[in-house]
XYZ file of C-alpha atoms in Angstrom:
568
model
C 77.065 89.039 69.131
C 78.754 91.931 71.058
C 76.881 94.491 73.010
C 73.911 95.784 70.398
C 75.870 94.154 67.313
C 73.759 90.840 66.450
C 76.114 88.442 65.497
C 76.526 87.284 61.777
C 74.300 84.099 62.101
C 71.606 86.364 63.723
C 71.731 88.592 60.488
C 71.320 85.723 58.500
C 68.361 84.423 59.784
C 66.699 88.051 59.821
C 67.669 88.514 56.441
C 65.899 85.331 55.844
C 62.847 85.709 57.616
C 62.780 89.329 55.820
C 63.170 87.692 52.350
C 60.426 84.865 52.435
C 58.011 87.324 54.856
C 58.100 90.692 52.956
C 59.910 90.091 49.867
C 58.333 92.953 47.949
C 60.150 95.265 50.761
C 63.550 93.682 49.923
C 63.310 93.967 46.214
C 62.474 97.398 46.677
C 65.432 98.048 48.505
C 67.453 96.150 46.219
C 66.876 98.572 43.475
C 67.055 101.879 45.348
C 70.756 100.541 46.482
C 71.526 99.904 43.021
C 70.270 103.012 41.989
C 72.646 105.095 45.121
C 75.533 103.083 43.743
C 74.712 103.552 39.943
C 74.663 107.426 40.927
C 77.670 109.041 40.632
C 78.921 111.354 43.426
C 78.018 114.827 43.303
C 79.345 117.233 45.748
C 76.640 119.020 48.139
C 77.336 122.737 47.280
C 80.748 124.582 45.673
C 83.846 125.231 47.974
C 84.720 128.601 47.232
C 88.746 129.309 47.621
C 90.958 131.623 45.321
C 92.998 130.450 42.277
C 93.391 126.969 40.793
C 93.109 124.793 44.306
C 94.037 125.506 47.855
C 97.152 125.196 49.370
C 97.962 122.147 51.436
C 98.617 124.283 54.221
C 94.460 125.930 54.388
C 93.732 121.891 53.805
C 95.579 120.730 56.645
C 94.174 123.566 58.566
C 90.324 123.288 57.390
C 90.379 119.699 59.340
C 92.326 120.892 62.136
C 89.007 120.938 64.101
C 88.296 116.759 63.910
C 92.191 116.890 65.180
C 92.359 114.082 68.209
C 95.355 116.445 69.893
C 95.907 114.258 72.841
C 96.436 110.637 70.994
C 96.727 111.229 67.621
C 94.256 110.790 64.335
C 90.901 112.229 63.520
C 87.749 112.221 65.180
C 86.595 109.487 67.780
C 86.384 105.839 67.250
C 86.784 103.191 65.603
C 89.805 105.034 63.818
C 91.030 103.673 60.743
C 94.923 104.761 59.608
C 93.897 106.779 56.792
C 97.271 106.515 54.930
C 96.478 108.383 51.644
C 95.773 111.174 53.245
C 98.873 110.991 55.893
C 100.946 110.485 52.697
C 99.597 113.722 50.907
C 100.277 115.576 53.892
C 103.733 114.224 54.705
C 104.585 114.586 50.915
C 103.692 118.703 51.456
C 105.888 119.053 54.271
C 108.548 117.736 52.321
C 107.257 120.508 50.040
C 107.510 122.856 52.499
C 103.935 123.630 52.164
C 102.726 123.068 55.648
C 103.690 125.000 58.316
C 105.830 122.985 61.956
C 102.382 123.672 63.788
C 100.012 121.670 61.291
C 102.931 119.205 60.291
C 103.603 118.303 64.050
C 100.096 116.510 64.398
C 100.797 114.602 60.955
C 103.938 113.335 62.292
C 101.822 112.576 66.222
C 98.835 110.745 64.707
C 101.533 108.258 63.090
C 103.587 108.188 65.772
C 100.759 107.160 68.532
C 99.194 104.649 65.982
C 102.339 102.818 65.748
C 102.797 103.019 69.149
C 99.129 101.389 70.061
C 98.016 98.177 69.304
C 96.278 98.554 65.905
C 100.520 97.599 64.750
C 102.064 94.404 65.503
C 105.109 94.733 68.071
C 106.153 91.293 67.986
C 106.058 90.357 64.048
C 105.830 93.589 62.061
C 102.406 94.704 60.439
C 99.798 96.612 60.368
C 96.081 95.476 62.142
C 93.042 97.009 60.061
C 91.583 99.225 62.363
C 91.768 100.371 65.744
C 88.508 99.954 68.231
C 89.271 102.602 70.518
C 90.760 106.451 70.278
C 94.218 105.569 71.597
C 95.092 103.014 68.647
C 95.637 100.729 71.555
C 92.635 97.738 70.515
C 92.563 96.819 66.969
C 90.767 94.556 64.914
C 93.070 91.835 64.212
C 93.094 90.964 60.711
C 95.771 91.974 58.648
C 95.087 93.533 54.961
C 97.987 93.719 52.237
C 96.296 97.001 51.083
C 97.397 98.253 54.096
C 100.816 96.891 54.335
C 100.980 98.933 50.763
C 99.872 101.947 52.355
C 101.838 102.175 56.015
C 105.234 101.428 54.169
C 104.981 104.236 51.389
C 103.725 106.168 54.558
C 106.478 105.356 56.467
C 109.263 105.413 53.802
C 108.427 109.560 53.305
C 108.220 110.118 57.457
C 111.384 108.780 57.898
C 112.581 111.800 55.536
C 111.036 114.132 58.464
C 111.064 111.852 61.405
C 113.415 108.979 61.141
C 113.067 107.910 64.868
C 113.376 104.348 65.985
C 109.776 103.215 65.985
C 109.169 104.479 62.733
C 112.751 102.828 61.109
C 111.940 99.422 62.760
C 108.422 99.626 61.780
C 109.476 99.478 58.373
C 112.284 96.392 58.925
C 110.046 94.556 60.646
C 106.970 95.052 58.252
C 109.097 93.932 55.584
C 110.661 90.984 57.347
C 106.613 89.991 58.189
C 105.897 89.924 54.712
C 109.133 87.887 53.437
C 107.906 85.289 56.430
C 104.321 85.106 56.247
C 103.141 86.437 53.421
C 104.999 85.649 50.541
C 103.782 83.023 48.097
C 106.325 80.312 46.864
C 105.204 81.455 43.360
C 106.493 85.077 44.190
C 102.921 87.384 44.662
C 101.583 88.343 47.896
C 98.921 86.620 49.865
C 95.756 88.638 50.839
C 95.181 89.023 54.348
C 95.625 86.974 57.581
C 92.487 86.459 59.674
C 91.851 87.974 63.303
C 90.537 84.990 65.347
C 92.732 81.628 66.224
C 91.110 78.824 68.360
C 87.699 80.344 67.791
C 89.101 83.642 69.474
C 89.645 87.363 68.074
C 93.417 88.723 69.413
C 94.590 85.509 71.181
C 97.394 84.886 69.043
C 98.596 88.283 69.590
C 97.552 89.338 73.263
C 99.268 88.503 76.554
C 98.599 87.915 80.532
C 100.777 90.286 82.362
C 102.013 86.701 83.964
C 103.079 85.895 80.274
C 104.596 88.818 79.490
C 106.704 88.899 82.862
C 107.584 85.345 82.424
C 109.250 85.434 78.811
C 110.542 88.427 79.311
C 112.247 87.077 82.412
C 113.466 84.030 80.077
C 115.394 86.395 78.066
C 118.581 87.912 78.465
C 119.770 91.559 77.131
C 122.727 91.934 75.020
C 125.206 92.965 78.096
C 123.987 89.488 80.082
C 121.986 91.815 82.076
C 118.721 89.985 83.239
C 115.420 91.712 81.863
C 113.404 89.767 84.487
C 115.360 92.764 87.072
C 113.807 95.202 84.910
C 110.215 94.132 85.151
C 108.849 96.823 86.327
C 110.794 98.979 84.684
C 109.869 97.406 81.216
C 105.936 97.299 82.395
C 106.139 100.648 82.278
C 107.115 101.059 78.967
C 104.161 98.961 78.010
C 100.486 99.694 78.505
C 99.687 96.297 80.604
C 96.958 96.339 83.347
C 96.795 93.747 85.642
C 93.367 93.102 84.800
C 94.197 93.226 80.924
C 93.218 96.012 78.215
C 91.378 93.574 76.183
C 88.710 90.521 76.351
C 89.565 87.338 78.939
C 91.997 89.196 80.894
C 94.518 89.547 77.746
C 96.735 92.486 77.303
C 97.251 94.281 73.978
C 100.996 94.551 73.192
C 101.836 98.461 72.945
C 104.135 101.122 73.769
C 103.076 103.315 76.832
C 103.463 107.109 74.505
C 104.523 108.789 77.964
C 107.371 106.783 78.498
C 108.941 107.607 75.264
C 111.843 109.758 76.455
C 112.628 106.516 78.252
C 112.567 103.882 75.525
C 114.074 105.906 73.075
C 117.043 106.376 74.413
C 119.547 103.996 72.664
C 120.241 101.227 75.282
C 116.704 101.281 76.272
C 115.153 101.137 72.505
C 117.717 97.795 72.315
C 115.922 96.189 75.311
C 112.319 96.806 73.260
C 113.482 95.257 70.145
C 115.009 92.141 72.325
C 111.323 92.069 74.208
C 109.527 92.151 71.015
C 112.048 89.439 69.775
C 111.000 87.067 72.554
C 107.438 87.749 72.435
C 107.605 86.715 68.532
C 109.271 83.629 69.853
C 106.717 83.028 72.307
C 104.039 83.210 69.710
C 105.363 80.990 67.607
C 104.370 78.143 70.659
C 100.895 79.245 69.505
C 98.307 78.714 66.881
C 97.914 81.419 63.972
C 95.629 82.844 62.318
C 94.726 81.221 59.348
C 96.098 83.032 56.354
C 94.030 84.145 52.961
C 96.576 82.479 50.282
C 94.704 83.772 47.254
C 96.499 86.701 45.595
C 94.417 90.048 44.658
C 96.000 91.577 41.620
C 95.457 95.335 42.430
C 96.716 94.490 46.222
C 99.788 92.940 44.960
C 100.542 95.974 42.651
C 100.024 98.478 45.144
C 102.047 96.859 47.485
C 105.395 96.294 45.233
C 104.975 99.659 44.164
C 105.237 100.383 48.032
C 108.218 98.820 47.897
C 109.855 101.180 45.361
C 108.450 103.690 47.758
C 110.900 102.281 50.514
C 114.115 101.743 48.013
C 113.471 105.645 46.921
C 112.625 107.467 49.979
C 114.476 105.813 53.387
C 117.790 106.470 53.667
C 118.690 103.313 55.936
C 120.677 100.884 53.593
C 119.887 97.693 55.246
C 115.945 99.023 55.148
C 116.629 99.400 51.539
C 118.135 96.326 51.126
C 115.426 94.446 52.459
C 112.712 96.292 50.020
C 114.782 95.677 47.446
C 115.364 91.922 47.505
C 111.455 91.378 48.439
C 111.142 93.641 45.148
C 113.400 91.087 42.749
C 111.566 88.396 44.321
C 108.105 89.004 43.414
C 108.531 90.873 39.988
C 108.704 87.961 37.987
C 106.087 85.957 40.221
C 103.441 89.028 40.086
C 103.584 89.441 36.182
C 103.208 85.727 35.948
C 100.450 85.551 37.776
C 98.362 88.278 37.293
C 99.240 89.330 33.487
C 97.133 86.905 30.661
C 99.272 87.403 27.296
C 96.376 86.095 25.149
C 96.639 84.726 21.916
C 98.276 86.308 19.411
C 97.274 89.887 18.210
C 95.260 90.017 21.527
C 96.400 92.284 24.074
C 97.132 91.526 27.430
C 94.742 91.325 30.027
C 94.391 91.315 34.203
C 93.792 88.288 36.172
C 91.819 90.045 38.686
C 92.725 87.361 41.458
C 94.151 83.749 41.567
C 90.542 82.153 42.296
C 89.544 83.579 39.404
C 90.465 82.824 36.061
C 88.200 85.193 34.321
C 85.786 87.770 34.129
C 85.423 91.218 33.273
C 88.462 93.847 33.496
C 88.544 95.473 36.803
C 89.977 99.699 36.786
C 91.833 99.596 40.153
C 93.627 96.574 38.578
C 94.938 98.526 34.980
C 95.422 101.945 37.480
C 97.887 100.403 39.808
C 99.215 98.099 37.285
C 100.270 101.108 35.346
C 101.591 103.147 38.525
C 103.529 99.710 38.990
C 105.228 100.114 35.814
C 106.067 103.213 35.652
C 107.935 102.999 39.310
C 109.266 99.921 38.396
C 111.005 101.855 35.319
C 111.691 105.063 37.506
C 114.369 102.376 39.664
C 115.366 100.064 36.759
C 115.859 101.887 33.725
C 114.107 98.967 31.802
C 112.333 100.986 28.899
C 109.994 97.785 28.886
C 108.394 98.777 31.996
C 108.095 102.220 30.759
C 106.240 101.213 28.134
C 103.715 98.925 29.765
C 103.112 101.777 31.978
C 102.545 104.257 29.733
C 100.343 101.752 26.864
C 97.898 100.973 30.247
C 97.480 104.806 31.125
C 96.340 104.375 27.389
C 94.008 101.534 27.560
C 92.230 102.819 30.708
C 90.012 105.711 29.261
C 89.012 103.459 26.207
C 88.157 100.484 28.657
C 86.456 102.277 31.347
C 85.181 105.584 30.489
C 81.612 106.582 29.278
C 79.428 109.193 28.514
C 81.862 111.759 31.163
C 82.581 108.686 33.375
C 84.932 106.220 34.649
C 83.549 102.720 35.923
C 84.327 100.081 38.255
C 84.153 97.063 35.017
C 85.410 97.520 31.355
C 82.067 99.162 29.947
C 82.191 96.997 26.354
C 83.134 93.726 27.901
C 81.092 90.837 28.596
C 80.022 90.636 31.857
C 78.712 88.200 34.064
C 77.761 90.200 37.281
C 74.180 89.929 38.454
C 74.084 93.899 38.922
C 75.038 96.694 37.098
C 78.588 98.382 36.587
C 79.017 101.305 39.070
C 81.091 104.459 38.687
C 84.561 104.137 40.140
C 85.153 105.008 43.485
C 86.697 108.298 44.088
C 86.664 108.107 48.041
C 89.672 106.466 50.023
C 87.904 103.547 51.411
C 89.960 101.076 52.561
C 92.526 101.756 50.471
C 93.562 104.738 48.313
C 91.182 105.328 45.806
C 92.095 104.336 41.990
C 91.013 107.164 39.996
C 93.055 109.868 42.562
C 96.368 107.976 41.198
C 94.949 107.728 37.878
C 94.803 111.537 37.378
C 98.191 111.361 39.390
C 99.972 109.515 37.194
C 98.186 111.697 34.071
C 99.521 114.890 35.152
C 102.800 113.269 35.927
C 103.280 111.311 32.733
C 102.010 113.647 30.362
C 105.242 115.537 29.929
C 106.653 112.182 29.221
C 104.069 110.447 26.354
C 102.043 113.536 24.052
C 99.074 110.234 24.344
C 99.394 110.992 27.897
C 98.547 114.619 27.563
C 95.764 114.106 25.454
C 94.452 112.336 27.591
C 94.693 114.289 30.573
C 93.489 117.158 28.511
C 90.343 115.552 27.265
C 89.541 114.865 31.147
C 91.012 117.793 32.751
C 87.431 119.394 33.038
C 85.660 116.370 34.036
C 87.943 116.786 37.267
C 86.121 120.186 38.491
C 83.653 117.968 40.426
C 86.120 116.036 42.149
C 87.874 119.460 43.090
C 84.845 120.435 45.492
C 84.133 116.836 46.759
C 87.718 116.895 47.857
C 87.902 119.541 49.446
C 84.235 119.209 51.508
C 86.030 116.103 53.396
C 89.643 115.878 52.784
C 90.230 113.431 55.322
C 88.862 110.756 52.825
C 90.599 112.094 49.738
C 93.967 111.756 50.186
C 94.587 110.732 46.962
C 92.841 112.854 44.898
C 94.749 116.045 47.377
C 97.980 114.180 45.787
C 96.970 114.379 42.519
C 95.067 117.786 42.709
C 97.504 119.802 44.955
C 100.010 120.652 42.162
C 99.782 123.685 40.057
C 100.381 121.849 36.417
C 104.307 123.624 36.259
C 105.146 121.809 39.492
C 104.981 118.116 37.290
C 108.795 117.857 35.689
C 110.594 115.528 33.547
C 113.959 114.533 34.913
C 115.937 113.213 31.923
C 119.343 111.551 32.967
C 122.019 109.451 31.694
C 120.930 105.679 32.370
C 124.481 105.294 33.019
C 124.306 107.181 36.428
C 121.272 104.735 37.509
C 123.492 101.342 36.430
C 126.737 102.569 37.987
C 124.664 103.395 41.163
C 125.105 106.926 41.019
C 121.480 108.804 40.875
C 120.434 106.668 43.794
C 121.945 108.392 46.248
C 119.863 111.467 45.058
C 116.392 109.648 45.331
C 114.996 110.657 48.425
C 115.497 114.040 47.166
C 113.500 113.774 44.022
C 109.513 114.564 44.574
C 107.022 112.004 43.670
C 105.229 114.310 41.285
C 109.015 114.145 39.009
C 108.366 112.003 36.135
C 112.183 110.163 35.802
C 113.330 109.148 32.625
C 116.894 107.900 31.225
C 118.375 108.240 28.432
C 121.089 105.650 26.932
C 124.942 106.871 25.073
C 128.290 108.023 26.147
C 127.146 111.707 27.102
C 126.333 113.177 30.553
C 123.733 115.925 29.431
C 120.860 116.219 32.100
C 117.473 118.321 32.017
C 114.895 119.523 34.109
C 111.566 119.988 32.458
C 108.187 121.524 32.920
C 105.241 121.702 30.942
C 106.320 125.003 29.134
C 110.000 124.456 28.817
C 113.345 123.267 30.327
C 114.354 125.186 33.284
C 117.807 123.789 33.488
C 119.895 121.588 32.039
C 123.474 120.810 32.087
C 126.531 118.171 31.888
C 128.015 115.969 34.580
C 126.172 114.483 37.828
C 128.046 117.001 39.929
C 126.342 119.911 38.170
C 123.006 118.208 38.522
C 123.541 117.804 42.000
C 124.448 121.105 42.311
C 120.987 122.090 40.465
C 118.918 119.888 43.052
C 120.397 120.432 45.998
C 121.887 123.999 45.318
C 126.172 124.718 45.555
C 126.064 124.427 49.611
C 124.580 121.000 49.434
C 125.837 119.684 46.395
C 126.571 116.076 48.346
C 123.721 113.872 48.744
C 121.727 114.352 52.146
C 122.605 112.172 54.875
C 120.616 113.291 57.869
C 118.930 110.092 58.533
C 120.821 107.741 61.228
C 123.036 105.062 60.135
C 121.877 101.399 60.756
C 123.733 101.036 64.160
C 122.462 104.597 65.575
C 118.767 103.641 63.932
């Protein structure tokens, strides 16, 4: 129990006495929950704007009000890193669409979350929420869904911001999950748990005594002591003698007013070698216990978070890392998580590894297919292209009713004790499936004429989501993704497959938007096009020329304004 919380036993035997003493009451409930879930969301008047959907910028701005200006994020606490919507945003200043003044507090709010607590200093990793306004407390546990979502996150803010923090963020998230959270048969475990020895944080908090003595142990890279720089280095961090956190235990974080300080090179050097030697000093510890069962939508999200990385940072050893995690979990994920059948049966989703079956789940098929298709967007392998694009198919026909999509296949068997619900369309812990479900119909559909169909057979069941969007955009960063477009901003960018297998076309990726559908094209010829939804707006012969067309004549060589590996 904490403070007016009753602790989870205390629930228990409440929920107990409530059940044997007024069981009528209960049952009632029961059914009016099940009714609020069965319900599907409807929003609570019309937002009235002009033409087809606001602009990012008036979206932005509309929340500008629940703005936390001073540390970062939206409203008070507990504050949650609402990636989706950081990623729509950051994806519109890329765009161009928001103005510096909006697009500074997008690039803030990350910044002071990764420099509080709620991210892990010493190992890499993201915590699942923080208890507090300044990020600094967090609740320990570690998700995967949010692994997914703070590296494609962080993979597009490097475009904007590629400052240290954010760059080593990425290296060491990725390093975490090649260490701790990779299974030896190549998927992704779950989630690592907040407590060790019966206590939340301890594996991950510090004494000040602690902290002073292993940083004292350690040496920097010029044989300078650190212990001369204690209090120097205490600065940096947000340690209180009395400790930020339960039993006298600090928090490890970086102290956001000292920044100009750390950041400089020589300094930034002496934080990675401090968060080095803490890491080493945990490892003298007990961990948490780790959740080893794989979740199959969790595992797709995050190696299509991966792809993410590969595309958009511009660091090579960042992609590098990414990229071997990627090869090494391909073959491991599809293994696991993709039932064959018997023959003439088609393929179906292993939901998780502790369970063998069981009804069809639509996050699974939504970011199975967005796995695909990325996976084909990097590779060129027209078999992933085609899985993609035969699960966009399969998803209406499994999981849409009478104007609806659903959580379960609607004509399966089912052994639930309650009834199928409508699909979420709120980010709730993590993106929401049916936002990249209409994002990857718009996208697609100039790809597969199935693909259109389908997105025009839909396209007016969307009008709800439009207003329920828009009255809290904060929790629909998704759907914003897959809404903000005007239908002519979606292109087809056919290129020789030769340019992606010689290692050519990669050097263009960071510079090719998420909402361009890539596709490749085998032969000897270098003919390139640029498509919308009407017509080809250009198309030409030769990579220079198509560089020229992306980048225009005064840029025509790839962009390089991200720091190389020793200056990052």
């Amino acid at each position: 129990a904490r403070q007016d919380i009753p602790s989870f036993m205390d629930a228990l035997k409440h929920m107990a006495n409530t059940y044997h003493n007024d069981k009528e009451t209960v049952s009632s409930n029961a059914k009016q929950l099940i009714e609020a879930a069965k319900t599907p969301p409807k929003a609570k008047q019309k937002v009235e704007f002009p033409g087809r959907y606001p602009s990012a910028a008036a979206i932005v701005n509309a929340v500008k009000d629940f703005a936390d200006e001073k540390n970062g994020g939206y409203g008070k606490a507990p504050k949650f890193p609402q990636f989706s919507y950081y990623e729509f945003a950051i994806e519109q200043i890329l765009e161009g669409m928001i103005p510096q003044e909006l697009g500074g507090h997008i690039v803030l709010s990350v910044e002071k979350m990764f420099m509080g607590g709620i991210y892990d200093h010493a190992r890499g990793g993201v915590h699942r929420y923080s208890v507090d306004e300044k990020w600094l407390v967090p609740h320990f546990e570690k998700m995967l869904y949010d692994q997914a979502g703070m590296l494609r996150t962080l993979a597009k803010l490097s475009l904007v911001y590629p400052s240290p923090l954010i760059l080593d963020a990425q290296i060491q998230t990725l390093q975490y999950l090649q260490k701790e959270i990779l299974s030896e048969k190549g998927y992704f475990f779950s989630a690592q748990d907040a407590d060790s020895e019966g206590v939340e944080g301890l594996y991950f908090t510090f004494t000040k005594d602690e902290f002073i003595d292993a940083i004292s142990k350690s040496d920097s890279k010029d044989g300078e002591e650190l212990g001369e720089r204690v209090e120097e280095v205490l600065s940096w961090f947000r340690f209180e003698d009395q400790g930020n956190f339960d039993h006298g235990l600090n928090v490890v974080a970086l102290n956001p007013d000292k920044k100009e300080e750390y950041f400089k090179p020589e300094n930034w050097n002496v934080i990675r070698k401090i968060k080095a030697t803490l890491l080493e000093e945990r490892k003298n510890r007990i961990p948490p216990m780790t959740d080893n069962k794989g979740v199959a939508s969790w595992n797709f999200m995050l190696a299509s978070s991966l792809i993410d990385v590969i595309q958009y940072t511009k660091i090579e050893s960042i992609r590098e890392l990414a990229s071997g995690l990627l090869k090494n979990v391909v073959e491991g994920i599809h293994k696991t998580f993709i039932d064959h059948g018997q023959e003439n049966e088609r393929s179906r989703i292993r939901t998780s590894t502790t369970r063998e079956a069981g009804p069809s789940l639509f996050e699974d098929y939504v970011f199975f297919a967005e796995f695909q298709l990325r996976l084909y967007e990097i590779s060129g392998n027209e078999a992933f292209k085609e899985n993609g694009l035969e699960t966009l198919g399969q998803i209406k026909s499994l999981f849409y009713q009478e104007g609806q999509f659903f959580t379960r296949a609607v004509e399966e068997i089912d052994s639930f004790k309650y009834d199928n619900i409508p699909a979420p369309v709120f980010d709730q812990s993590y993106k929401a499936p049916l936002g990249t479900y209409i994002f990857l119909l718009r996208k697609w559909s100039l790809e597969a004429e199935s693909v259109k169909l389908t997105w025009e057979e839909l396209e007016e069941s969307v009008e709800e989501l439009k207003h329920l969007s828009l009255q809290n955009p904060l929790g629909f960063g998704e759907t914003l993704r897959a809404l903000i477009y005007p239908e002519e901003a979606f292109k087809r960018v056919k290129l020789p497959l030769s340019w992606l297998k010689d290692n050519k076309i990669q050097a263009l990726f960071p510079n090719l938007s998420a909402r361009f559908a890539l596709s490749y094209q085998s032969g000897e010829n270098e003919k390139w096009e640029i498509c919308n939804s009407q017509a080809c707006e250009l198309a030409g012969e030769g990579f220079q020329k198509f560089t020229e067309a992306l980048l225009g004549p005064s840029q025509s060589t790839p962009s390089t304004a991200a720091p190389n590996d020793d200056e990052a």
